[in-house]
Coordinates of C-alpha atoms in Angstrom, one line a residue:
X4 CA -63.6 47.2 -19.5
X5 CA -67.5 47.8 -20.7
X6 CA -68.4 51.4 -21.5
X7 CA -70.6 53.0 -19.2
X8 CA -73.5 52.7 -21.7
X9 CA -73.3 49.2 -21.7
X10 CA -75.2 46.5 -20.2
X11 CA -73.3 44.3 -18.1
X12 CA -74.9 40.9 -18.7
X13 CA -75.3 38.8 -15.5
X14 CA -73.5 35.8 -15.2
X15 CA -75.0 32.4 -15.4
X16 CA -75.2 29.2 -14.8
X17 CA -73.3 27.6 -17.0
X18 CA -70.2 30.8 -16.3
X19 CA -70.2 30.5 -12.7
X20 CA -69.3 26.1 -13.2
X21 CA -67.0 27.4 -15.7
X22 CA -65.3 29.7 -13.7
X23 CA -65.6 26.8 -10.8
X24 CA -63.9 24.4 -12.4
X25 CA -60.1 23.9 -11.3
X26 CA -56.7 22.6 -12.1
X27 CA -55.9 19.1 -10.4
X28 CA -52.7 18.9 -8.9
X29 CA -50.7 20.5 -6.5
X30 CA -49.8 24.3 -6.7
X31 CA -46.4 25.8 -7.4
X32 CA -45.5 29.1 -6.5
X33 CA -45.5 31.5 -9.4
X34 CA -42.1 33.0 -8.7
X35 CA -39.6 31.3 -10.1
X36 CA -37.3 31.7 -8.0
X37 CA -39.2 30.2 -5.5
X38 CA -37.8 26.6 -4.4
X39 CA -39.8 24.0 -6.1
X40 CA -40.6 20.3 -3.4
X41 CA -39.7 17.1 -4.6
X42 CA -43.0 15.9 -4.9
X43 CA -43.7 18.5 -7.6
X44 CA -41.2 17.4 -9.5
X45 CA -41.4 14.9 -12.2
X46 CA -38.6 12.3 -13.4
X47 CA -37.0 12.4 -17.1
X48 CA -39.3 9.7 -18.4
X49 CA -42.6 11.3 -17.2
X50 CA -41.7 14.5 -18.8
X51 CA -40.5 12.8 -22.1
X52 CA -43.6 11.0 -22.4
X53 CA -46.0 13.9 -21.3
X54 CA -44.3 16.5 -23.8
X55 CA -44.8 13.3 -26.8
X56 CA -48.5 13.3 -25.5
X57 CA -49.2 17.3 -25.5
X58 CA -47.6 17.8 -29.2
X59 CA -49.6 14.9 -30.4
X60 CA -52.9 16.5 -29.1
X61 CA -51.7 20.1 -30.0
X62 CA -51.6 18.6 -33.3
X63 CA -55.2 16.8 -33.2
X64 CA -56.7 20.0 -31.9
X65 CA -55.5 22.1 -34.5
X66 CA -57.4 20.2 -37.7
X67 CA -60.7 20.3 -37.5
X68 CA -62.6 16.6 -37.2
X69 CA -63.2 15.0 -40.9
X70 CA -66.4 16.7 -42.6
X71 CA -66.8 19.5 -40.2
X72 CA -65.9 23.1 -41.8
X73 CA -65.7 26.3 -39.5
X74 CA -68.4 29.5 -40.5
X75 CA -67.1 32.7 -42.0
X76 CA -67.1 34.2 -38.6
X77 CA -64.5 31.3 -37.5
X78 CA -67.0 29.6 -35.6
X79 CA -68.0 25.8 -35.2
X80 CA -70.8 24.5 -37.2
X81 CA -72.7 24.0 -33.9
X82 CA -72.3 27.5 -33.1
X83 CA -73.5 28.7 -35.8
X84 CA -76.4 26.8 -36.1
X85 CA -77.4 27.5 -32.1
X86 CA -77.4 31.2 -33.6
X87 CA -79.5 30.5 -36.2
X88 CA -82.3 29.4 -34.1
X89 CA -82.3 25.6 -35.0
X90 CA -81.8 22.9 -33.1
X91 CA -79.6 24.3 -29.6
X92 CA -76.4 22.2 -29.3
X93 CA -74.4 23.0 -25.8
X94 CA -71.0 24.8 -26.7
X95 CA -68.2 24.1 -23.4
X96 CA -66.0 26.7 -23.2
X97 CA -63.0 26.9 -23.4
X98 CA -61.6 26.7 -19.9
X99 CA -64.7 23.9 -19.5
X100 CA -63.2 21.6 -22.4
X101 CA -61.3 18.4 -21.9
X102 CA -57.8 18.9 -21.5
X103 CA -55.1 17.2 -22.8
X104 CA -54.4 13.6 -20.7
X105 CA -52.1 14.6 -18.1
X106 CA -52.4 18.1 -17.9
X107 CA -54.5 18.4 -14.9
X108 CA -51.2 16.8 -12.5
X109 CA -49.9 20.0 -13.9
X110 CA -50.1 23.5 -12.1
X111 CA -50.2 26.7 -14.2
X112 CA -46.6 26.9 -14.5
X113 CA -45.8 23.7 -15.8
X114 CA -42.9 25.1 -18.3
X115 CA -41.5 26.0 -15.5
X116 CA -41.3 22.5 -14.0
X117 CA -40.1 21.1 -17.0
X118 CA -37.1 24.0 -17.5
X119 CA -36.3 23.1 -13.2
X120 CA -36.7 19.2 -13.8
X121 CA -34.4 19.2 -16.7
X122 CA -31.7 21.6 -15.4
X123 CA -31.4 19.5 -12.2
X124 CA -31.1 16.1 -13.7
X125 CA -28.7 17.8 -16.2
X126 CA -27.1 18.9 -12.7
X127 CA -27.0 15.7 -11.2
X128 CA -25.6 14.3 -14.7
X129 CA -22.7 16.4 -15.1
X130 CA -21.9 16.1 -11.1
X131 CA -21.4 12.1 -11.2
X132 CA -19.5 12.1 -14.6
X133 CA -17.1 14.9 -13.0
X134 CA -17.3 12.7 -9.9
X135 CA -16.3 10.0 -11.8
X136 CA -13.1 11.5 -13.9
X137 CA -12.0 12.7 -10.8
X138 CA -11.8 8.8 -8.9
X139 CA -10.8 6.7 -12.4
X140 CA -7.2 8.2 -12.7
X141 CA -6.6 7.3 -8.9
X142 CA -8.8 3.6 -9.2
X143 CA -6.7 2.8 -11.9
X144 CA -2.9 4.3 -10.3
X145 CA -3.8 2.0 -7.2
X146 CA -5.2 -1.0 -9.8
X147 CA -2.3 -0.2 -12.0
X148 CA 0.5 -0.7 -8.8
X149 CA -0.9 -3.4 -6.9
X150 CA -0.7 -5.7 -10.4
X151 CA 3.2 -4.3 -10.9
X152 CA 3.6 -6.1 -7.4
X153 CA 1.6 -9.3 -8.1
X154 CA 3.7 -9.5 -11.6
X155 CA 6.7 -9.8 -9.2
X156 CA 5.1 -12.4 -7.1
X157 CA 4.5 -9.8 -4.5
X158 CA 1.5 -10.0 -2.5
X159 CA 0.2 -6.8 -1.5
X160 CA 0.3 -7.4 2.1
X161 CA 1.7 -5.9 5.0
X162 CA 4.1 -8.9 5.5
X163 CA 5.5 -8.8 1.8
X164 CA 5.8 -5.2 2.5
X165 CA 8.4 -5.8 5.6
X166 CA 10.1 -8.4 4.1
X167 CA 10.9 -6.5 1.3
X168 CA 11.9 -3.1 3.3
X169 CA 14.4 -5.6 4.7
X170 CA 15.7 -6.8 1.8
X171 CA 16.5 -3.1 0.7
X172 CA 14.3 -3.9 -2.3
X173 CA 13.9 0.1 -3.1
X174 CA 12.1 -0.5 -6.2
X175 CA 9.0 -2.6 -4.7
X176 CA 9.0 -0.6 -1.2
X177 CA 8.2 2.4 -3.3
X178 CA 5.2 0.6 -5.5
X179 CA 3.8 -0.3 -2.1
X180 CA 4.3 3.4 -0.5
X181 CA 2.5 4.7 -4.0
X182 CA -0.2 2.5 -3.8
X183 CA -1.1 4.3 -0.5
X184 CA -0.1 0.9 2.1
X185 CA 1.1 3.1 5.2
X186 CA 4.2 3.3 6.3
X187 CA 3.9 2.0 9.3
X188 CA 2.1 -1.2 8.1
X189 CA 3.2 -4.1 10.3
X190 CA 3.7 -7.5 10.0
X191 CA 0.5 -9.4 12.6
X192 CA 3.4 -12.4 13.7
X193 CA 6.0 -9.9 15.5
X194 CA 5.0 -6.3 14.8
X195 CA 7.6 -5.5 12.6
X196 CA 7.0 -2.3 10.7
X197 CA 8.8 -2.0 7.4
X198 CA 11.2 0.6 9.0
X199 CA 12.1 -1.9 11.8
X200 CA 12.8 -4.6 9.1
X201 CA 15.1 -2.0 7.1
X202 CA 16.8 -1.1 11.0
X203 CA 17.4 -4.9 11.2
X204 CA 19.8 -5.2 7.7
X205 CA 21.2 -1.5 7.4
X206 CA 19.2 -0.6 4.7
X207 CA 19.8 2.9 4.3
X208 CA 18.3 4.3 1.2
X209 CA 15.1 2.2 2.9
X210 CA 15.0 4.2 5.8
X211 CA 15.3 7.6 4.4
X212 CA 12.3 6.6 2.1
X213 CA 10.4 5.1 4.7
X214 CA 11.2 8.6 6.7
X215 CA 10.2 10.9 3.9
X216 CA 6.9 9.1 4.3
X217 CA 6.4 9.9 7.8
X218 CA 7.3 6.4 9.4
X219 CA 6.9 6.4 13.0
X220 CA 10.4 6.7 14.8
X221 CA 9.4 4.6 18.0
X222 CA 7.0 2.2 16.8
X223 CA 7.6 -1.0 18.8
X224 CA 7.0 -4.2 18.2
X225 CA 5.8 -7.7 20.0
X226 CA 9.1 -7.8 21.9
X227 CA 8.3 -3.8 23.1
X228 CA 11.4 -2.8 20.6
X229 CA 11.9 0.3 18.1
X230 CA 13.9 0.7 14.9
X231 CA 16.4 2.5 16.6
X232 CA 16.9 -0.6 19.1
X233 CA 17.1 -3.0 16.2
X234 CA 20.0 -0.9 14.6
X235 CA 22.1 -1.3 18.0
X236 CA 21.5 -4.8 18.3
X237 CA 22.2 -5.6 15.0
X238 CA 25.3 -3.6 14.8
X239 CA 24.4 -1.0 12.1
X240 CA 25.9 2.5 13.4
X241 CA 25.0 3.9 10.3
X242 CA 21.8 2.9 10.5
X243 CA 21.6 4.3 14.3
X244 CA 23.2 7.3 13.4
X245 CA 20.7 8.1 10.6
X246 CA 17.2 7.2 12.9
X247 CA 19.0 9.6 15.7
X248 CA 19.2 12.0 13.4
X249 CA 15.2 12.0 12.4
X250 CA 14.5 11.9 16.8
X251 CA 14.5 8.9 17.6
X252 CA 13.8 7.8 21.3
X253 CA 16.9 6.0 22.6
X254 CA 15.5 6.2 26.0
X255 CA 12.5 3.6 25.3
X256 CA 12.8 0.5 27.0
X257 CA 11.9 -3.5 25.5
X258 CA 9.6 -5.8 27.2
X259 CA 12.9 -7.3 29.3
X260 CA 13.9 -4.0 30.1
X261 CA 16.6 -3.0 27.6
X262 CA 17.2 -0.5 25.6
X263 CA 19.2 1.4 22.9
X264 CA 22.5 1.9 24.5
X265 CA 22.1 -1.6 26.8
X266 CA 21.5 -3.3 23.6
X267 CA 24.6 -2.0 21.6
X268 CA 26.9 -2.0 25.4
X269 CA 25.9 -5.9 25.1
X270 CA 27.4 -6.3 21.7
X271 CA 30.3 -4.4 22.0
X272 CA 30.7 -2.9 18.4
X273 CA 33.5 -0.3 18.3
X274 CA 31.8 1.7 16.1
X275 CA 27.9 1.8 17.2
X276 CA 29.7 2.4 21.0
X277 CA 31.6 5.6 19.6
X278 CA 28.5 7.0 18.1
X279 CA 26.3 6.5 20.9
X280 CA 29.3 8.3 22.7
X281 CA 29.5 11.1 20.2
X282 CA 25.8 11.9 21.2
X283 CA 26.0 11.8 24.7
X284 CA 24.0 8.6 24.9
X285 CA 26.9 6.8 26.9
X286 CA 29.9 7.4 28.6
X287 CA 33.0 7.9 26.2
X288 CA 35.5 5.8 28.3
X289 CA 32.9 2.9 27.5
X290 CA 33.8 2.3 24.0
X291 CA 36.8 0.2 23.6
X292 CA 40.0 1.6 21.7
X293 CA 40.3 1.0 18.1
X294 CA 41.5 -2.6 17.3
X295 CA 41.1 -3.6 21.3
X296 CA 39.6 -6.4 21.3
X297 CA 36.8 -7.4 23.8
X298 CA 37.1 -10.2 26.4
X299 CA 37.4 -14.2 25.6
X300 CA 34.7 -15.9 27.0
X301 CA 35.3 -17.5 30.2
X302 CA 36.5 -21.1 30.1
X303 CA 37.3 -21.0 26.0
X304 CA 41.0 -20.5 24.8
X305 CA 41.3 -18.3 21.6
X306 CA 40.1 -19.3 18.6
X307 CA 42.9 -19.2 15.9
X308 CA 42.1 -18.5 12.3
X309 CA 41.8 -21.1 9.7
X310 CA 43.0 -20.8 6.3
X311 CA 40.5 -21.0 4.2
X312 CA 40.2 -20.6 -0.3
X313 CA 39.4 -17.3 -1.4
X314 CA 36.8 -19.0 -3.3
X315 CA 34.9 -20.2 -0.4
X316 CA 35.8 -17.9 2.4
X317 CA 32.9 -16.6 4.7
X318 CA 33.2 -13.4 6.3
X319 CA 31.3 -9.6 7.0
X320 CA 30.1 -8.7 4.1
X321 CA 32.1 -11.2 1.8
X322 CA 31.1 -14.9 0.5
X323 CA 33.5 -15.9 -2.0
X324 CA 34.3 -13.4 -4.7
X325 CA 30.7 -11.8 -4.2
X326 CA 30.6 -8.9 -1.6
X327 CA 28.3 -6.1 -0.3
X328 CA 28.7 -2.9 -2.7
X329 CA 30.1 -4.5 -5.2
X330 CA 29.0 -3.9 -9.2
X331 CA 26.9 -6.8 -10.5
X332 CA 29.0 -6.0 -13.4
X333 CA 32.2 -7.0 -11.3
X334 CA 30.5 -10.3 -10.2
X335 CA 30.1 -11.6 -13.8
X336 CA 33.7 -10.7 -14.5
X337 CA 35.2 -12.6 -11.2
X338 CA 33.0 -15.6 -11.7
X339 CA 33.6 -15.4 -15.4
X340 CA 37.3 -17.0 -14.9
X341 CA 35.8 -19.8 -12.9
X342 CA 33.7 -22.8 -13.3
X343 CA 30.3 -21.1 -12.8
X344 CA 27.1 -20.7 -14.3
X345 CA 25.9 -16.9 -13.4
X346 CA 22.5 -16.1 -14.5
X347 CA 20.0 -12.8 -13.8
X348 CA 16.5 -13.2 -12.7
X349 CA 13.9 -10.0 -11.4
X350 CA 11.0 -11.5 -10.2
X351 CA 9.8 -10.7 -8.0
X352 CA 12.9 -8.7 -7.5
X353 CA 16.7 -8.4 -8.9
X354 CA 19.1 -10.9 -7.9
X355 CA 21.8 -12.8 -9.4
X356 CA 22.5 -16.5 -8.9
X357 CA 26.5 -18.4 -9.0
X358 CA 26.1 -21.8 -9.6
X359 CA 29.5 -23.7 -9.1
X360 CA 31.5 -26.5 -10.1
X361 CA 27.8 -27.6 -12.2
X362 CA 25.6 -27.3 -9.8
X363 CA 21.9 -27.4 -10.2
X364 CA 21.2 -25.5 -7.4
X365 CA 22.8 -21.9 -6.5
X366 CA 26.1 -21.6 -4.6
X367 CA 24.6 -18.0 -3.5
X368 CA 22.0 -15.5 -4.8
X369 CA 22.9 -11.7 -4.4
X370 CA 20.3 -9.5 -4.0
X371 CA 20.9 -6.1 -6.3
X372 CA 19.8 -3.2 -5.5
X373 CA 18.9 -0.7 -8.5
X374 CA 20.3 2.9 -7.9
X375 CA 20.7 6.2 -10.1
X376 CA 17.8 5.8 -12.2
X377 CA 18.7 2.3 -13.3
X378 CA 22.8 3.3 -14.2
X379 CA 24.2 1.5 -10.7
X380 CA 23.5 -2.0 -9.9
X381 CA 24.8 -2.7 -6.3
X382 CA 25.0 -6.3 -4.1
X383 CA 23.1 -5.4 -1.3
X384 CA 22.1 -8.8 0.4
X385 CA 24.5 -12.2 -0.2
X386 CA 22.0 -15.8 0.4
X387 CA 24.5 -18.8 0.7
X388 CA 22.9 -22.3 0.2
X389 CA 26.9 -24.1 -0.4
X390 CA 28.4 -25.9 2.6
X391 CA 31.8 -25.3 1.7
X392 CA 31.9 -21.2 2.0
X393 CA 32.6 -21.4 5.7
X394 CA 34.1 -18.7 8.1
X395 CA 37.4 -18.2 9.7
X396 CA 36.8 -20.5 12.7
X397 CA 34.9 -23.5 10.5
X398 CA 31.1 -22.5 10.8
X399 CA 28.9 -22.7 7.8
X400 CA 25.8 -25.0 6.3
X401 CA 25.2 -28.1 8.4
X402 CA 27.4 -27.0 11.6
X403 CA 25.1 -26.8 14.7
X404 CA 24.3 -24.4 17.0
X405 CA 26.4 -26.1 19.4
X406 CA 29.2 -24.9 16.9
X407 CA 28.5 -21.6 17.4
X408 CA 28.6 -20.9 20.8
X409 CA 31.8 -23.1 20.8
X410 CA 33.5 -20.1 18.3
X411 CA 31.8 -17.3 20.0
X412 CA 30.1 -16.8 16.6
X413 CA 27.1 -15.3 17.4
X414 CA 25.3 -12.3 19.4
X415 CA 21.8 -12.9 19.7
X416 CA 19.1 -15.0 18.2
X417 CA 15.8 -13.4 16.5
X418 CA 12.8 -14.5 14.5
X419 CA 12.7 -12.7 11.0
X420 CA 10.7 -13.6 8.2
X421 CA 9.3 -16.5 9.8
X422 CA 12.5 -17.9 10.4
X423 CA 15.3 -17.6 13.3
X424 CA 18.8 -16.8 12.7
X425 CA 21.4 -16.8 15.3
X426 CA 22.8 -12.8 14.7
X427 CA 26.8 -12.3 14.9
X428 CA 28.0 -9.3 13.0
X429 CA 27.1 -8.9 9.0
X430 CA 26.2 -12.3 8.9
X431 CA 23.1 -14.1 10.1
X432 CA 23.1 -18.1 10.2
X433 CA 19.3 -19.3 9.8
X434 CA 18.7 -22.6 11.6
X435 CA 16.5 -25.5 10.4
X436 CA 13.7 -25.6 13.2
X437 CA 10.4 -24.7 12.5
X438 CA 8.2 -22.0 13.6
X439 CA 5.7 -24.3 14.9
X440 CA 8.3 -26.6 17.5
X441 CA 9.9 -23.9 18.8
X442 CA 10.7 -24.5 22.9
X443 CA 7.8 -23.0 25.3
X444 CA 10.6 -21.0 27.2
X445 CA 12.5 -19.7 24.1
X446 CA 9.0 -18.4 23.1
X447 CA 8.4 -16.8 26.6
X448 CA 11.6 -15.7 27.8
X449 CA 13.7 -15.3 24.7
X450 CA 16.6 -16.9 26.1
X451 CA 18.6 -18.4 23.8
X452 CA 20.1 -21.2 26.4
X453 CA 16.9 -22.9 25.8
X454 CA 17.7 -24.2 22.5
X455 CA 19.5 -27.0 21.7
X456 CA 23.1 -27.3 20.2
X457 CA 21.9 -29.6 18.1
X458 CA 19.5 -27.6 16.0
X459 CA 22.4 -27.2 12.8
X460 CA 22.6 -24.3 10.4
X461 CA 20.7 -24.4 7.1
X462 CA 21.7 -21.6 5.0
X463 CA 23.5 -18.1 6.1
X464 CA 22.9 -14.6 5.0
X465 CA 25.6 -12.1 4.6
X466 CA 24.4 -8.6 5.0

């Protein structure tokens, strides 16, 4: 502030275009707390290039231009020599002077531009790369799984996932539950889900797992059927039992208007008829005693047993010296006594193969299930590809499905795994007819009548 016996000296010219003169750019509130607009932000390589810029000027400005020396007073020569009354050079001042290149897209609080700019792509930096460790762990798991299945020859698909739900496979059903397939996944040529498929074979260890995972109980399929029916048509009580338990619906009904207890009254299993009794499903007195047997067909005498070798006897859960539940270490030691080749494989999935008498092909192929952390190795699932194992009343490879009805030797006929099978109890015959030629009324009825006797039997699964 002047004293009050000074002169204030009016302004002029040359100080009013000084004090005139203006920063380009637009202004930014100076609060800093003040939000600061995306247009008034600059990106990294902007600010990089403007800070190289400023410190190269700041460092021009500071030396004095070659063969110029400031005054005593600290002024420029052409100061100095304005005041001495020679020849009058125009001075700028400061605030008129040229300012560093880039400086006027700058408001006055251009460190605080830089400090926001800096912190937010710092921001935005550490965001994606915590973003990023967060997803790779679970990009990788589900990378990591889905080649474990195509090592096994698995495809991961909905289909391979069924099949293998009804092959009991417990090892790849849970790489495909891990790698997030649901559980209720089904396959697009019936509808089976995987739980339906494990329903269909008995699996039990399958169903509980596909149950812990929240498989739908009454899912139905093309044919309007649930897990729960497949178990009573199949014959599986323990199966039945163990889906009744989790809720199922036996009430639903299937596209020809069956359902649970129908299903298993039609196949007149002593067991699956007791539990359904035991839960108030059907009427006690409609179970048969134990070791009653049901009624002969009309028109067909009894069929008497045939003697038939140990070695090559068919039967529930039995093919030869290999059975359902049996050690694979067991297998090895019966078929060690014998003429017989017996080898390992797991891909895709644990089996082991009995070649007999030299053959180049296998006699059967036992599916293994893996159990106890890898200590227990079960049979689950018997494939026979030899003509000679044949059943009781003389049905094996390469006898017709004329052969069957003639024995009584079969319930029902179904399409699984692109394949039909004609159903009797623990053991399913698959017959050689293809997908593609299948009759127009077996297609749209179901009935079984409309195939003929002479389509024959090409291998048989005991389960």
């Amino acid at each position: 502030m002047p004293s009050s016996n000074e002169t204030v000296k009016p302004a002029t010219a040359a100080d009013a275009q000084e004090q005139s003169v203006t920063v380009a750019g637009p202004t930014l509130p100076l609060d800093p707390s003040q939000p600061v607009s995306a247009d008034e932000m600059m990106s990294q390589e902007e600010i990089s290039a403007l800070l190289a810029e400023m410190k190269a000027e700041q460092t021009a400005a500071s030396q004095p231009p070659a063969g110029q020396a400031e005054t005593a007073d600290g002024e420029p020569p052409a100061a100095a020599t304005a005041a001495n009354g020679s020849k009058s050079v125009d001075v700028p001042s400061p605030a008129a002077q040229k300012a560093p290149a880039g400086i006027g897209r700058l408001p006055a609080v251009k460190p605080l531009v830089l400090l926001a700019s800096a912190l937010i792509l710092l921001a935005l930096a550490g965001l994606s790369g915590y973003i990023a460790a967060i997803q790779a762990p679970e990009a990788a798991a589900g990378n990591s799984l889905e080649t474990q299945l195509k090592a096994r020859g698995v495809r991961y698909l909905p289909d391979d996932f069924v099949k293998y739900a009804g092959r009991g496979n417990q090892e790849i059903t849970d790489l495909f539950l891990q790698s997030g397939m649901p559980p209720d996944a089904y396959r697009s040529s019936d509808g089976f889900t995987p739980l339906m498929a494990a329903a269909s074979f008995g699996r039990l260890e399958i169903i509980s797992r596909l149950l812990e995972q929240g498989a739908s109980l009454n899912s139905k399929d093309k044919d309007g059927q649930t897990a729960l029916m497949k178990a009573a048509a199949y014959n599986y009580p323990e199966a039945a039992g163990l889906l009744l338990q989790a809720g199922a619906d036996y009430s639903i009904s299937d596209s020809r208007g069956r359902n649970a207890a129908s299903l298993a009254l039609e196949r007149k299993d002593p067991q699956m008829l007791k539990l359904l009794a035991q839960a108030g499903i059907i009427k006690a007195d409609a179970a048969p005693a134990p070791g009653k047997a049901g009624p002969q067909p009309a028109g067909q005498p009894p069929q008497q047993p045939q003697a038939q070798p140990a070695e090559f006897t068919l039967a529930g859960r039995k093919a030869g010296y290999m059975q359902i539940g049996q050690p694979l270490a067991s297998v090895y030691q019966q078929y060690s006594r014998k003429n017989a080749t017996i080898t390992t494989d797991h891909t895709p999935y644990p089996t082991v193969k009995v070649y007999l008498d030299g053959r180049a092909t296998p006699s059967l192929i036992g599916s293994v299930s893996i159990r106890n952390q890898g200590i227990d190795q079960i049979i689950d699932g018997i494939h026979v590809y030899d003509e000679r194992f044949k059943t009781v009343r003389g049905i094996g490879i390469n006898s017709t499905l004329g052969d069957l009805r003639q024995a009584g030797g079969f319930d029902d006929i179904r399409h699984i795994d692109q394949s039909l099978y004609a159903i009797a109890k623990d053991i399913a015959f698959e017959l050689s007819i293809s997908i593609d030629t299948l009759p127009f009324d077996w297609l749209e009825t179901g009935q079984t009548s409309s195939l003929s006797d002479n389509i024959t039997i090409q291998s048989v699964i005991v389960r």
